[in-house]
Amino acid sequence: MEQDLKALLQEHGLKATSQRLIVLDYLISHQTHPTAEQIHEDLDNISLATVYNTLEKLIESELVIAINDGSKRRYDYYGDPHYHVVNKTTGEIINVDNFDFRPLIEAAQQATGLTITGYKVEIYGIED
Ligand SMILES: [Zn+2]
């Protein structure tokens, strides 16, 4: 596992520092969209400032995305494409992967001529 994570960081242009390995491993094993404070509480040997700096690097490398739930910034491993449905009744962010985004990416590319490098999809719903 550790070896795979090192390779994953390197493929995304990042040096595999111990903090990056620990934070990335945490996000892969916690699909709960934690805040930086929650990550820091669980990984109490890493300072909050280091958690923030590490998350910024992981976001730049597109391994992690930041999601705003309306009040807080939350973080998510994004190596496996999926979309988010935000339950506005409870604030929960749900991962869903039952949709093929390729037609959307191709349409965006055709419309703009840009090379698409990433995407985020958030859908909102309420409980009846
Ligand atoms: Zn997610």
PDB file of C-alpha atoms and ligand atoms in Angstrom:
ATOM      1  CA  MET A   1       0.000   0.000   0.000  1.00  0.00           C
ATOM      2  CA  GLU A   2       2.697   2.483   1.008  1.00  0.00           C
ATOM      3  CA  GLN A   3       4.629   1.653  -2.165  1.00  0.00           C
ATOM      4  CA  ASP A   4       1.500   2.267  -4.292  1.00  0.00           C
ATOM      5  CA  LEU A   5       0.923   5.631  -2.629  1.00  0.00           C
ATOM      6  CA  LYS A   6       4.532   6.677  -3.256  1.00  0.00           C
ATOM      7  CA  ALA A   7       4.115   5.815  -6.930  1.00  0.00           C
ATOM      8  CA  LEU A   8       0.781   7.645  -7.049  1.00  0.00           C
ATOM      9  CA  LEU A   9       2.335  10.836  -5.631  1.00  0.00           C
ATOM     10  CA  GLN A  10       5.259  10.602  -8.023  1.00  0.00           C
ATOM     11  CA  GLU A  11       2.970  10.050 -11.027  1.00  0.00           C
ATOM     12  CA  HIS A  12       1.279  13.307 -10.031  1.00  0.00           C
ATOM     13  CA  GLY A  13       4.563  15.173  -9.866  1.00  0.00           C
ATOM     14  CA  LEU A  14       4.943  15.245  -6.075  1.00  0.00           C
ATOM     15  CA  LYS A  15       7.765  14.008  -3.888  1.00  0.00           C
ATOM     16  CA  ALA A  16       6.512  11.292  -1.562  1.00  0.00           C
ATOM     17  CA  THR A  17       7.124  13.022   1.771  1.00  0.00           C
ATOM     18  CA  SER A  18       5.908  11.259   4.908  1.00  0.00           C
ATOM     19  CA  GLN A  19       3.232  13.935   5.549  1.00  0.00           C
ATOM     20  CA  ARG A  20       1.827  13.587   2.033  1.00  0.00           C
ATOM     21  CA  LEU A  21       1.743   9.795   2.366  1.00  0.00           C
ATOM     22  CA  ILE A  22      -0.050   9.994   5.719  1.00  0.00           C
ATOM     23  CA  VAL A  23      -2.646  12.598   4.626  1.00  0.00           C
ATOM     24  CA  LEU A  24      -3.295  10.859   1.291  1.00  0.00           C
ATOM     25  CA  ASP A  25      -3.669   7.483   3.016  1.00  0.00           C
ATOM     26  CA  TYR A  26      -6.068   9.073   5.500  1.00  0.00           C
ATOM     27  CA  LEU A  27      -8.254  10.563   2.741  1.00  0.00           C
ATOM     28  CA  ILE A  28      -8.314   7.312   0.763  1.00  0.00           C
ATOM     29  CA  SER A  29      -9.418   5.375   3.854  1.00  0.00           C
ATOM     30  CA  HIS A  30     -11.897   8.047   5.069  1.00  0.00           C
ATOM     31  CA  GLN A  31     -14.432   8.740   2.334  1.00  0.00           C
ATOM     32  CA  THR A  32     -16.310  11.042   4.706  1.00  0.00           C
ATOM     33  CA  HIS A  33     -15.098  14.374   3.248  1.00  0.00           C
ATOM     34  CA  PRO A  34     -13.376  15.558   6.428  1.00  0.00           C
ATOM     35  CA  THR A  35     -12.378  19.133   7.218  1.00  0.00           C
ATOM     36  CA  ALA A  36      -8.704  20.001   7.794  1.00  0.00           C
ATOM     37  CA  GLU A  37      -9.472  20.199  11.537  1.00  0.00           C
ATOM     38  CA  GLN A  38     -10.891  16.655  11.542  1.00  0.00           C
ATOM     39  CA  ILE A  39      -7.821  15.360   9.716  1.00  0.00           C
ATOM     40  CA  HIS A  40      -5.572  17.136  12.192  1.00  0.00           C
ATOM     41  CA  GLU A  41      -7.494  15.699  15.178  1.00  0.00           C
ATOM     42  CA  ASP A  42      -7.116  12.156  13.855  1.00  0.00           C
ATOM     43  CA  LEU A  43      -3.453  12.614  12.857  1.00  0.00           C
ATOM     44  CA  ASP A  44      -2.347  14.400  15.994  1.00  0.00           C
ATOM     45  CA  ASN A  45       1.368  14.136  15.198  1.00  0.00           C
ATOM     46  CA  ILE A  46       0.900  16.532  12.232  1.00  0.00           C
ATOM     47  CA  SER A  47       0.266  20.218  12.926  1.00  0.00           C
ATOM     48  CA  LEU A  48      -2.808  21.910  11.504  1.00  0.00           C
ATOM     49  CA  ALA A  49      -0.596  24.199   9.392  1.00  0.00           C
ATOM     50  CA  THR A  50       1.150  21.167   7.911  1.00  0.00           C
ATOM     51  CA  VAL A  51      -2.206  19.523   7.205  1.00  0.00           C
ATOM     52  CA  TYR A  52      -3.293  22.662   5.287  1.00  0.00           C
ATOM     53  CA  ASN A  53      -0.005  22.906   3.354  1.00  0.00           C
ATOM     54  CA  THR A  54      -0.098  19.215   2.496  1.00  0.00           C
ATOM     55  CA  LEU A  55      -3.732  19.447   1.323  1.00  0.00           C
ATOM     56  CA  GLU A  56      -2.855  22.407  -0.929  1.00  0.00           C
ATOM     57  CA  LYS A  57      -0.105  20.366  -2.631  1.00  0.00           C
ATOM     58  CA  LEU A  58      -2.421  17.391  -3.049  1.00  0.00           C
ATOM     59  CA  ILE A  59      -5.078  19.680  -4.575  1.00  0.00           C
ATOM     60  CA  GLU A  60      -2.541  21.190  -7.018  1.00  0.00           C
ATOM     61  CA  SER A  61      -1.634  17.686  -8.124  1.00  0.00           C
ATOM     62  CA  GLU A  62      -5.355  16.876  -8.648  1.00  0.00           C
ATOM     63  CA  LEU A  63      -5.263  13.871  -6.312  1.00  0.00           C
ATOM     64  CA  VAL A  64      -7.518  15.682  -3.852  1.00  0.00           C
ATOM     65  CA  ILE A  65     -10.336  18.170  -4.295  1.00  0.00           C
ATOM     66  CA  ALA A  66     -11.811  20.712  -1.911  1.00  0.00           C
ATOM     67  CA  ILE A  67     -15.584  20.838  -1.586  1.00  0.00           C
ATOM     68  CA  ASN A  68     -17.513  23.651   0.052  1.00  0.00           C
ATOM     69  CA  ASP A  69     -20.496  22.241   1.931  1.00  0.00           C
ATOM     70  CA  GLY A  70     -21.986  25.705   2.374  1.00  0.00           C
ATOM     71  CA  SER A  71     -20.139  26.534   5.600  1.00  0.00           C
ATOM     72  CA  LYS A  72     -16.881  24.566   5.657  1.00  0.00           C
ATOM     73  CA  ARG A  73     -14.162  23.496   3.253  1.00  0.00           C
ATOM     74  CA  ARG A  74     -13.950  19.721   3.124  1.00  0.00           C
ATOM     75  CA  TYR A  75     -11.448  17.466   1.398  1.00  0.00           C
ATOM     76  CA  ASP A  76     -11.764  14.386  -0.734  1.00  0.00           C
ATOM     77  CA  TYR A  77      -9.481  11.907  -2.491  1.00  0.00           C
ATOM     78  CA  TYR A  78     -10.282  12.259  -6.176  1.00  0.00           C
ATOM     79  CA  GLY A  79      -8.123   9.617  -7.845  1.00  0.00           C
ATOM     80  CA  ASP A  80     -11.283   7.680  -8.693  1.00  0.00           C
ATOM     81  CA  PRO A  81     -13.707   9.999 -10.515  1.00  0.00           C
ATOM     82  CA  HIS A  82     -17.097  10.378  -8.878  1.00  0.00           C
ATOM     83  CA  TYR A  83     -19.636  13.066  -8.278  1.00  0.00           C
ATOM     84  CA  HIS A  84     -21.140  14.452  -5.090  1.00  0.00           C
ATOM     85  CA  VAL A  85     -24.681  14.753  -3.955  1.00  0.00           C
ATOM     86  CA  VAL A  86     -25.028  17.170  -1.059  1.00  0.00           C
ATOM     87  CA  ASN A  87     -27.930  16.382   1.260  1.00  0.00           C
ATOM     88  CA  LYS A  88     -28.966  19.910   2.206  1.00  0.00           C
ATOM     89  CA  THR A  89     -31.158  18.555   4.992  1.00  0.00           C
ATOM     90  CA  THR A  90     -28.257  16.946   6.885  1.00  0.00           C
ATOM     91  CA  GLY A  91     -25.167  18.520   5.256  1.00  0.00           C
ATOM     92  CA  GLU A  92     -23.867  15.061   4.324  1.00  0.00           C
ATOM     93  CA  ILE A  93     -21.837  14.808   1.097  1.00  0.00           C
ATOM     94  CA  ILE A  94     -22.439  11.488  -0.637  1.00  0.00           C
ATOM     95  CA  ASN A  95     -20.035   9.931  -3.172  1.00  0.00           C
ATOM     96  CA  VAL A  96     -21.722   8.500  -6.264  1.00  0.00           C
ATOM     97  CA  ASP A  97     -20.016   6.867  -9.252  1.00  0.00           C
ATOM     98  CA  ASN A  98     -22.887   5.532 -11.388  1.00  0.00           C
ATOM     99  CA  PHE A  99     -22.485   8.078 -14.203  1.00  0.00           C
ATOM    100  CA  ASP A 100     -20.083   8.235 -17.157  1.00  0.00           C
ATOM    101  CA  PHE A 101     -18.628  11.739 -17.409  1.00  0.00           C
ATOM    102  CA  ARG A 102     -16.755  11.256 -20.696  1.00  0.00           C
ATOM    103  CA  PRO A 103     -19.519  12.771 -22.892  1.00  0.00           C
ATOM    104  CA  LEU A 104     -19.586  15.855 -20.656  1.00  0.00           C
ATOM    105  CA  ILE A 105     -15.782  16.237 -20.832  1.00  0.00           C
ATOM    106  CA  GLU A 106     -15.833  15.832 -24.633  1.00  0.00           C
ATOM    107  CA  ALA A 107     -18.652  18.374 -24.971  1.00  0.00           C
ATOM    108  CA  ALA A 108     -16.752  20.873 -22.784  1.00  0.00           C
ATOM    109  CA  GLN A 109     -13.611  20.372 -24.842  1.00  0.00           C
ATOM    110  CA  GLN A 110     -15.477  20.799 -28.139  1.00  0.00           C
ATOM    111  CA  ALA A 111     -17.237  23.920 -26.924  1.00  0.00           C
ATOM    112  CA  THR A 112     -14.060  25.667 -25.766  1.00  0.00           C
ATOM    113  CA  GLY A 113     -11.088  24.074 -27.536  1.00  0.00           C
ATOM    114  CA  LEU A 114      -9.428  23.740 -24.126  1.00  0.00           C
ATOM    115  CA  THR A 115      -7.662  20.648 -22.880  1.00  0.00           C
ATOM    116  CA  ILE A 116      -9.827  19.667 -19.937  1.00  0.00           C
ATOM    117  CA  THR A 117      -7.661  18.851 -16.915  1.00  0.00           C
ATOM    118  CA  GLY A 118     -10.286  18.190 -14.270  1.00  0.00           C
ATOM    119  CA  TYR A 119     -13.855  18.605 -13.182  1.00  0.00           C
ATOM    120  CA  LYS A 120     -16.032  18.669 -10.098  1.00  0.00           C
ATOM    121  CA  VAL A 121     -19.743  17.950 -10.079  1.00  0.00           C
ATOM    122  CA  GLU A 122     -21.945  18.733  -7.084  1.00  0.00           C
ATOM    123  CA  ILE A 123     -25.643  18.041  -7.036  1.00  0.00           C
ATOM    124  CA  TYR A 124     -27.906  19.258  -4.241  1.00  0.00           C
ATOM    125  CA  GLY A 125     -30.974  17.665  -2.769  1.00  0.00           C
ATOM    126  CA  ILE A 126     -33.256  17.803   0.258  1.00  0.00           C
ATOM    127  CA  GLU A 127     -35.087  15.103   2.156  1.00  0.00           C
ATOM    128  CA  ASP A 128     -38.857  15.203   1.641  1.00  0.00           C
TER     129      ASP A 128
HETATM  130 ZN    ZN B   1     -16.126  12.358  -2.796  1.00  0.00          ZN
END
